[in-house]
Amino acid sequence: MNELLCEIESIGMVPVISLKDAEKAGALAKALSEGGIPCAEVTFRTDACVESIRRMKKACPEMLVGAGTVTMKEQAEEAAKAGAKFMVSPGFNHEVVEYCMGHNIAVIPGCSSPTDVEQAMKYGLHLVKFFPAEAAGGVRMLKSLSGPYSGMKFMPTGGITEANMGEYLELKQVAACGGSFMVPENLVEKGDFITIREMAKKAVHEMLGFELAHIGLNMKNRDEAMLAAGMFESVFGFQKSENDNSIFAGSYIEAMKSPFLGEKGHIAVRTNDAGRALSYFKRRGFSFREESAVYKMDGTLGAVYFREEIGGFAVHLVQK
Ligand code: 3PG
């Protein structure tokens, strides 16, 4: 379960899918995976569920595929046989939870109240689906639930859209957001997987919220750094401020007191979630200078450099 929790958390989004035609499952899995969301909850709302899971796993073995709307243990059994790695139910379903736990299958039961969360705790679960998220009180309700149950992580689903997803993901107790909005039914029916892939990419970028933080200039020594930062101050009014290694001019320019990483310097890109961004880029084949990683007091990633340079600049991610 903890492994699953880490994996779901690193992806951040779980598309809820109801496929009518299992033939489309392979192409859909590829589109989501290439778009940066290698995860799906395939619901038992259609007869094509089990076959869709099988085809998605075949097309994208690395993808984390689970079954959704699991309300009977037989469904969990069938889905697991087809390759589903986790089971999601809309409500707290004891039969499904007990079956999954007894068969070493990860399970994410639906919870919408303190009573539900306490049931999940009794079973030793650390991740539940907060469903129906918006109708059950949304972000405010989740904040209240997290007070007494700080060890529990939630996957809000139900009424999540690209517009409100960010508010949920800001909460530490939210492992990922689920939703059908990530896979519009009409696009699946038309077989427009290119648009689905591009939508997934856009949603991932929205979730990670990349912004330019600052540009670092490699200067030979403190005097040169002072001169460069001073120029930005006198020309643009960007105020100088010195720290151990560099002199900032405003927040966008950092003149290094000695040559640092990058042939020309470095570029810092801010993100909503450095840990999740790191996983996303690793999946895309980028590598990182692990020795450059800086962690915050709570153990989350604060900053890390890519191994690759872009245009002579070393690039690093920094947590907002
Ligand atoms: C589910 O089964 O998880 C929900 O029906 C998904 O809700 P949504 O369609 O509002 O995203």
PDB file of N, CA, C and O in Angstrom, residues 200-244:
ATOM      1  N   ALA A 200      -3.553  15.967 -21.406  1.00  0.00           N
ATOM      2  CA  ALA A 200      -2.865  15.402 -20.234  1.00  0.00           C
ATOM      3  C   ALA A 200      -1.613  16.231 -19.944  1.00  0.00           C
ATOM      4  O   ALA A 200      -1.356  16.609 -18.794  1.00  0.00           O
ATOM      5  N   LYS A 201      -0.861  16.538 -20.988  1.00  0.00           N
ATOM      6  CA  LYS A 201       0.356  17.344 -20.816  1.00  0.00           C
ATOM      7  C   LYS A 201       0.022  18.684 -20.170  1.00  0.00           C
ATOM      8  O   LYS A 201       0.697  19.139 -19.252  1.00  0.00           O
ATOM      9  N   LYS A 202      -1.041  19.303 -20.697  1.00  0.00           N
ATOM     10  CA  LYS A 202      -1.435  20.620 -20.179  1.00  0.00           C
ATOM     11  C   LYS A 202      -1.820  20.512 -18.699  1.00  0.00           C
ATOM     12  O   LYS A 202      -1.435  21.354 -17.877  1.00  0.00           O
ATOM     13  N   ALA A 203      -2.558  19.452 -18.374  1.00  0.00           N
ATOM     14  CA  ALA A 203      -2.990  19.288 -16.974  1.00  0.00           C
ATOM     15  C   ALA A 203      -1.780  19.055 -16.062  1.00  0.00           C
ATOM     16  O   ALA A 203      -1.731  19.570 -14.941  1.00  0.00           O
ATOM     17  N   VAL A 204      -0.795  18.309 -16.548  1.00  0.00           N
ATOM     18  CA  VAL A 204       0.407  18.056 -15.737  1.00  0.00           C
ATOM     19  C   VAL A 204       1.158  19.381 -15.526  1.00  0.00           C
ATOM     20  O   VAL A 204       1.591  19.696 -14.407  1.00  0.00           O
ATOM     21  N   HIS A 205       1.291  20.154 -16.593  1.00  0.00           N
ATOM     22  CA  HIS A 205       2.003  21.435 -16.456  1.00  0.00           C
ATOM     23  C   HIS A 205       1.255  22.375 -15.511  1.00  0.00           C
ATOM     24  O   HIS A 205       1.852  23.079 -14.708  1.00  0.00           O
ATOM     25  N   GLU A 206      -0.056  22.345 -15.604  1.00  0.00           N
ATOM     26  CA  GLU A 206      -0.895  23.152 -14.708  1.00  0.00           C
ATOM     27  C   GLU A 206      -0.646  22.724 -13.251  1.00  0.00           C
ATOM     28  O   GLU A 206      -0.473  23.536 -12.356  1.00  0.00           O
ATOM     29  N   MET A 207      -0.619  21.410 -13.043  1.00  0.00           N
ATOM     30  CA  MET A 207      -0.416  20.882 -11.687  1.00  0.00           C
ATOM     31  C   MET A 207       0.963  21.290 -11.157  1.00  0.00           C
ATOM     32  O   MET A 207       1.101  21.677  -9.990  1.00  0.00           O
ATOM     33  N   LEU A 208       1.973  21.210 -12.023  1.00  0.00           N
ATOM     34  CA  LEU A 208       3.336  21.489 -11.551  1.00  0.00           C
ATOM     35  C   LEU A 208       3.629  22.992 -11.518  1.00  0.00           C
ATOM     36  O   LEU A 208       4.527  23.430 -10.812  1.00  0.00           O
ATOM     37  N   GLY A 209       2.884  23.771 -12.279  1.00  0.00           N
ATOM     38  CA  GLY A 209       2.962  25.234 -12.214  1.00  0.00           C
ATOM     39  C   GLY A 209       4.366  25.798 -12.375  1.00  0.00           C
ATOM     40  O   GLY A 209       4.844  26.536 -11.509  1.00  0.00           O
ATOM     41  N   PHE A 210       5.024  25.472 -13.482  1.00  0.00           N
ATOM     42  CA  PHE A 210       6.395  25.956 -13.694  1.00  0.00           C
ATOM     43  C   PHE A 210       6.435  27.465 -13.947  1.00  0.00           C
ATOM     44  O   PHE A 210       5.607  27.990 -14.696  1.00  0.00           O
ATOM     45  N   GLU A 211       7.404  28.122 -13.328  1.00  0.00           N
ATOM     46  CA  GLU A 211       7.619  29.571 -13.541  1.00  0.00           C
ATOM     47  C   GLU A 211       9.100  29.849 -13.452  1.00  0.00           C
ATOM     48  O   GLU A 211       9.801  29.187 -12.674  1.00  0.00           O
ATOM     49  N   LEU A 212       9.556  30.852 -14.186  1.00  0.00           N
ATOM     50  CA  LEU A 212      10.964  31.234 -14.063  1.00  0.00           C
ATOM     51  C   LEU A 212      11.193  31.850 -12.680  1.00  0.00           C
ATOM     52  O   LEU A 212      10.454  32.745 -12.266  1.00  0.00           O
ATOM     53  N   ALA A 213      12.194  31.350 -11.957  1.00  0.00           N
ATOM     54  CA  ALA A 213      12.477  31.901 -10.620  1.00  0.00           C
ATOM     55  C   ALA A 213      13.603  32.929 -10.722  1.00  0.00           C
ATOM     56  O   ALA A 213      13.441  34.087 -10.338  1.00  0.00           O
ATOM     57  N   HIS A 214      14.769  32.504 -11.212  1.00  0.00           N
ATOM     58  CA  HIS A 214      15.865  33.466 -11.390  1.00  0.00           C
ATOM     59  C   HIS A 214      16.912  32.937 -12.368  1.00  0.00           C
ATOM     60  O   HIS A 214      16.915  31.760 -12.709  1.00  0.00           O
ATOM     61  N   ILE A 215      17.781  33.844 -12.805  1.00  0.00           N
ATOM     62  CA  ILE A 215      18.885  33.457 -13.687  1.00  0.00           C
ATOM     63  C   ILE A 215      20.182  33.721 -12.930  1.00  0.00           C
ATOM     64  O   ILE A 215      20.376  34.819 -12.383  1.00  0.00           O
ATOM     65  N   GLY A 216      21.030  32.700 -12.878  1.00  0.00           N
ATOM     66  CA  GLY A 216      22.302  32.838 -12.166  1.00  0.00           C
ATOM     67  C   GLY A 216      23.431  33.119 -13.138  1.00  0.00           C
ATOM     68  O   GLY A 216      23.562  32.442 -14.163  1.00  0.00           O
ATOM     69  N   LEU A 217      24.223  34.142 -12.861  1.00  0.00           N
ATOM     70  CA  LEU A 217      25.351  34.494 -13.737  1.00  0.00           C
ATOM     71  C   LEU A 217      26.636  34.035 -13.074  1.00  0.00           C
ATOM     72  O   LEU A 217      26.889  34.361 -11.919  1.00  0.00           O
ATOM     73  N   ASN A 218      27.445  33.296 -13.814  1.00  0.00           N
ATOM     74  CA  ASN A 218      28.724  32.840 -13.253  1.00  0.00           C
ATOM     75  C   ASN A 218      29.751  33.968 -13.310  1.00  0.00           C
ATOM     76  O   ASN A 218      30.212  34.332 -14.388  1.00  0.00           O
ATOM     77  N   MET A 219      30.144  34.544 -12.197  1.00  0.00           N
ATOM     78  CA  MET A 219      31.158  35.603 -12.165  1.00  0.00           C
ATOM     79  C   MET A 219      32.411  35.017 -11.518  1.00  0.00           C
ATOM     80  O   MET A 219      32.339  34.020 -10.812  1.00  0.00           O
ATOM     81  N   LYS A 220      33.548  35.686 -11.798  1.00  0.00           N
ATOM     82  CA  LYS A 220      34.819  35.107 -11.329  1.00  0.00           C
ATOM     83  C   LYS A 220      34.999  35.230  -9.822  1.00  0.00           C
ATOM     84  O   LYS A 220      35.571  34.383  -9.164  1.00  0.00           O
ATOM     85  N   ASN A 221      34.563  36.361  -9.271  1.00  0.00           N
ATOM     86  CA  ASN A 221      34.784  36.603  -7.839  1.00  0.00           C
ATOM     87  C   ASN A 221      33.723  37.582  -7.302  1.00  0.00           C
ATOM     88  O   ASN A 221      32.856  38.036  -8.054  1.00  0.00           O
ATOM     89  N   ARG A 222      33.848  37.904  -6.032  1.00  0.00           N
ATOM     90  CA  ARG A 222      32.841  38.760  -5.393  1.00  0.00           C
ATOM     91  C   ARG A 222      32.775  40.140  -6.045  1.00  0.00           C
ATOM     92  O   ARG A 222      31.683  40.698  -6.228  1.00  0.00           O
ATOM     93  N   ASP A 223      33.955  40.694  -6.413  1.00  0.00           N
ATOM     94  CA  ASP A 223      33.968  42.039  -7.003  1.00  0.00           C
ATOM     95  C   ASP A 223      33.163  42.076  -8.299  1.00  0.00           C
ATOM     96  O   ASP A 223      32.373  42.989  -8.548  1.00  0.00           O
ATOM     97  N   GLU A 224      33.403  41.048  -9.119  1.00  0.00           N
ATOM     98  CA  GLU A 224      32.669  40.992 -10.407  1.00  0.00           C
ATOM     99  C   GLU A 224      31.171  40.810 -10.165  1.00  0.00           C
ATOM    100  O   GLU A 224      30.350  41.398 -10.859  1.00  0.00           O
ATOM    101  N   ALA A 225      30.857  39.968  -9.173  1.00  0.00           N
ATOM    102  CA  ALA A 225      29.441  39.716  -8.864  1.00  0.00           C
ATOM    103  C   ALA A 225      28.778  41.006  -8.393  1.00  0.00           C
ATOM    104  O   ALA A 225      27.661  41.347  -8.802  1.00  0.00           O
ATOM    105  N   MET A 226      29.509  41.764  -7.570  1.00  0.00           N
ATOM    106  CA  MET A 226      28.992  43.031  -7.035  1.00  0.00           C
ATOM    107  C   MET A 226      28.743  44.014  -8.184  1.00  0.00           C
ATOM    108  O   MET A 226      27.729  44.709  -8.225  1.00  0.00           O
ATOM    109  N   LEU A 227      29.696  44.009  -9.122  1.00  0.00           N
ATOM    110  CA  LEU A 227      29.587  44.911 -10.271  1.00  0.00           C
ATOM    111  C   LEU A 227      28.347  44.576 -11.106  1.00  0.00           C
ATOM    112  O   LEU A 227      27.570  45.466 -11.476  1.00  0.00           O
ATOM    113  N   ALA A 228      28.197  43.283 -11.385  1.00  0.00           N
ATOM    114  CA  ALA A 228      27.057  42.865 -12.221  1.00  0.00           C
ATOM    115  C   ALA A 228      25.736  43.157 -11.512  1.00  0.00           C
ATOM    116  O   ALA A 228      24.822  43.751 -12.092  1.00  0.00           O
ATOM    117  N   ALA A 229      25.644  42.769 -10.234  1.00  0.00           N
ATOM    118  CA  ALA A 229      24.395  43.004  -9.496  1.00  0.00           C
ATOM    119  C   ALA A 229      24.141  44.510  -9.387  1.00  0.00           C
ATOM    120  O   ALA A 229      22.998  44.985  -9.503  1.00  0.00           O
ATOM    121  N   GLY A 230      25.245  45.265  -9.217  1.00  0.00           N
ATOM    122  CA  GLY A 230      25.137  46.723  -9.097  1.00  0.00           C
ATOM    123  C   GLY A 230      24.591  47.345 -10.377  1.00  0.00           C
ATOM    124  O   GLY A 230      23.810  48.303 -10.335  1.00  0.00           O
ATOM    125  N   MET A 231      24.994  46.785 -11.530  1.00  0.00           N
ATOM    126  CA  MET A 231      24.492  47.312 -12.805  1.00  0.00           C
ATOM    127  C   MET A 231      22.970  47.127 -12.885  1.00  0.00           C
ATOM    128  O   MET A 231      22.247  48.029 -13.292  1.00  0.00           O
ATOM    129  N   PHE A 232      22.502  45.946 -12.501  1.00  0.00           N
ATOM    130  CA  PHE A 232      21.051  45.704 -12.546  1.00  0.00           C
ATOM    131  C   PHE A 232      20.325  46.634 -11.570  1.00  0.00           C
ATOM    132  O   PHE A 232      19.214  47.086 -11.837  1.00  0.00           O
ATOM    133  N   GLU A 233      21.011  46.935 -10.460  1.00  0.00           N
ATOM    134  CA  GLU A 233      20.379  47.838  -9.495  1.00  0.00           C
ATOM    135  C   GLU A 233      20.313  49.260 -10.060  1.00  0.00           C
ATOM    136  O   GLU A 233      19.264  49.909 -10.020  1.00  0.00           O
ATOM    137  N   SER A 234      21.445  49.713 -10.654  1.00  0.00           N
ATOM    138  CA  SER A 234      21.420  51.106 -11.097  1.00  0.00           C
ATOM    139  C   SER A 234      20.586  51.287 -12.362  1.00  0.00           C
ATOM    140  O   SER A 234      19.930  52.298 -12.545  1.00  0.00           O
ATOM    141  N   VAL A 235      20.575  50.264 -13.241  1.00  0.00           N
ATOM    142  CA  VAL A 235      19.817  50.418 -14.484  1.00  0.00           C
ATOM    143  C   VAL A 235      18.315  50.205 -14.263  1.00  0.00           C
ATOM    144  O   VAL A 235      17.486  50.976 -14.731  1.00  0.00           O
ATOM    145  N   PHE A 236      17.982  49.134 -13.525  1.00  0.00           N
ATOM    146  CA  PHE A 236      16.559  48.789 -13.402  1.00  0.00           C
ATOM    147  C   PHE A 236      15.980  48.994 -11.998  1.00  0.00           C
ATOM    148  O   PHE A 236      14.797  48.776 -11.770  1.00  0.00           O
ATOM    149  N   GLY A 237      16.837  49.335 -11.075  1.00  0.00           N
ATOM    150  CA  GLY A 237      16.350  49.511  -9.701  1.00  0.00           C
ATOM    151  C   GLY A 237      16.129  48.196  -8.964  1.00  0.00           C
ATOM    152  O   GLY A 237      15.425  48.151  -7.960  1.00  0.00           O
ATOM    153  N   PHE A 238      16.719  47.085  -9.484  1.00  0.00           N
ATOM    154  CA  PHE A 238      16.592  45.792  -8.779  1.00  0.00           C
ATOM    155  C   PHE A 238      17.540  45.836  -7.581  1.00  0.00           C
ATOM    156  O   PHE A 238      18.757  45.867  -7.749  1.00  0.00           O
ATOM    157  N   GLN A 239      16.979  45.782  -6.391  1.00  0.00           N
ATOM    158  CA  GLN A 239      17.810  45.953  -5.194  1.00  0.00           C
ATOM    159  C   GLN A 239      18.776  44.794  -4.943  1.00  0.00           C
ATOM    160  O   GLN A 239      18.390  43.635  -5.060  1.00  0.00           O
ATOM    161  N   LYS A 240      20.027  45.180  -4.597  1.00  0.00           N
ATOM    162  CA  LYS A 240      21.043  44.144  -4.324  1.00  0.00           C
ATOM    163  C   LYS A 240      20.801  43.534  -2.942  1.00  0.00           C
ATOM    164  O   LYS A 240      20.428  44.221  -2.007  1.00  0.00           O
ATOM    165  N   SER A 241      21.069  42.223  -2.853  1.00  0.00           N
ATOM    166  CA  SER A 241      21.102  41.617  -1.516  1.00  0.00           C
ATOM    167  C   SER A 241      22.099  40.467  -1.564  1.00  0.00           C
ATOM    168  O   SER A 241      22.059  39.625  -2.468  1.00  0.00           O
ATOM    169  N   GLU A 242      23.020  40.484  -0.602  1.00  0.00           N
ATOM    170  CA  GLU A 242      24.130  39.530  -0.644  1.00  0.00           C
ATOM    171  C   GLU A 242      23.874  38.348   0.275  1.00  0.00           C
ATOM    172  O   GLU A 242      23.313  38.496   1.360  1.00  0.00           O
ATOM    173  N   ASN A 243      24.264  37.163  -0.180  1.00  0.00           N
ATOM    174  CA  ASN A 243      24.268  36.004   0.711  1.00  0.00           C
ATOM    175  C   ASN A 243      25.638  35.322   0.601  1.00  0.00           C
ATOM    176  O   ASN A 243      26.533  35.855  -0.065  1.00  0.00           O
ATOM    177  N   ASP A 244      25.814  34.163   1.214  1.00  0.00           N
ATOM    178  CA  ASP A 244      27.139  33.536   1.261  1.00  0.00           C
ATOM    179  C   ASP A 244      27.762  33.307  -0.119  1.00  0.00           C
ATOM    180  O   ASP A 244      28.940  33.530  -0.319  1.00  0.00           O
TER     181      ASP A 244
END
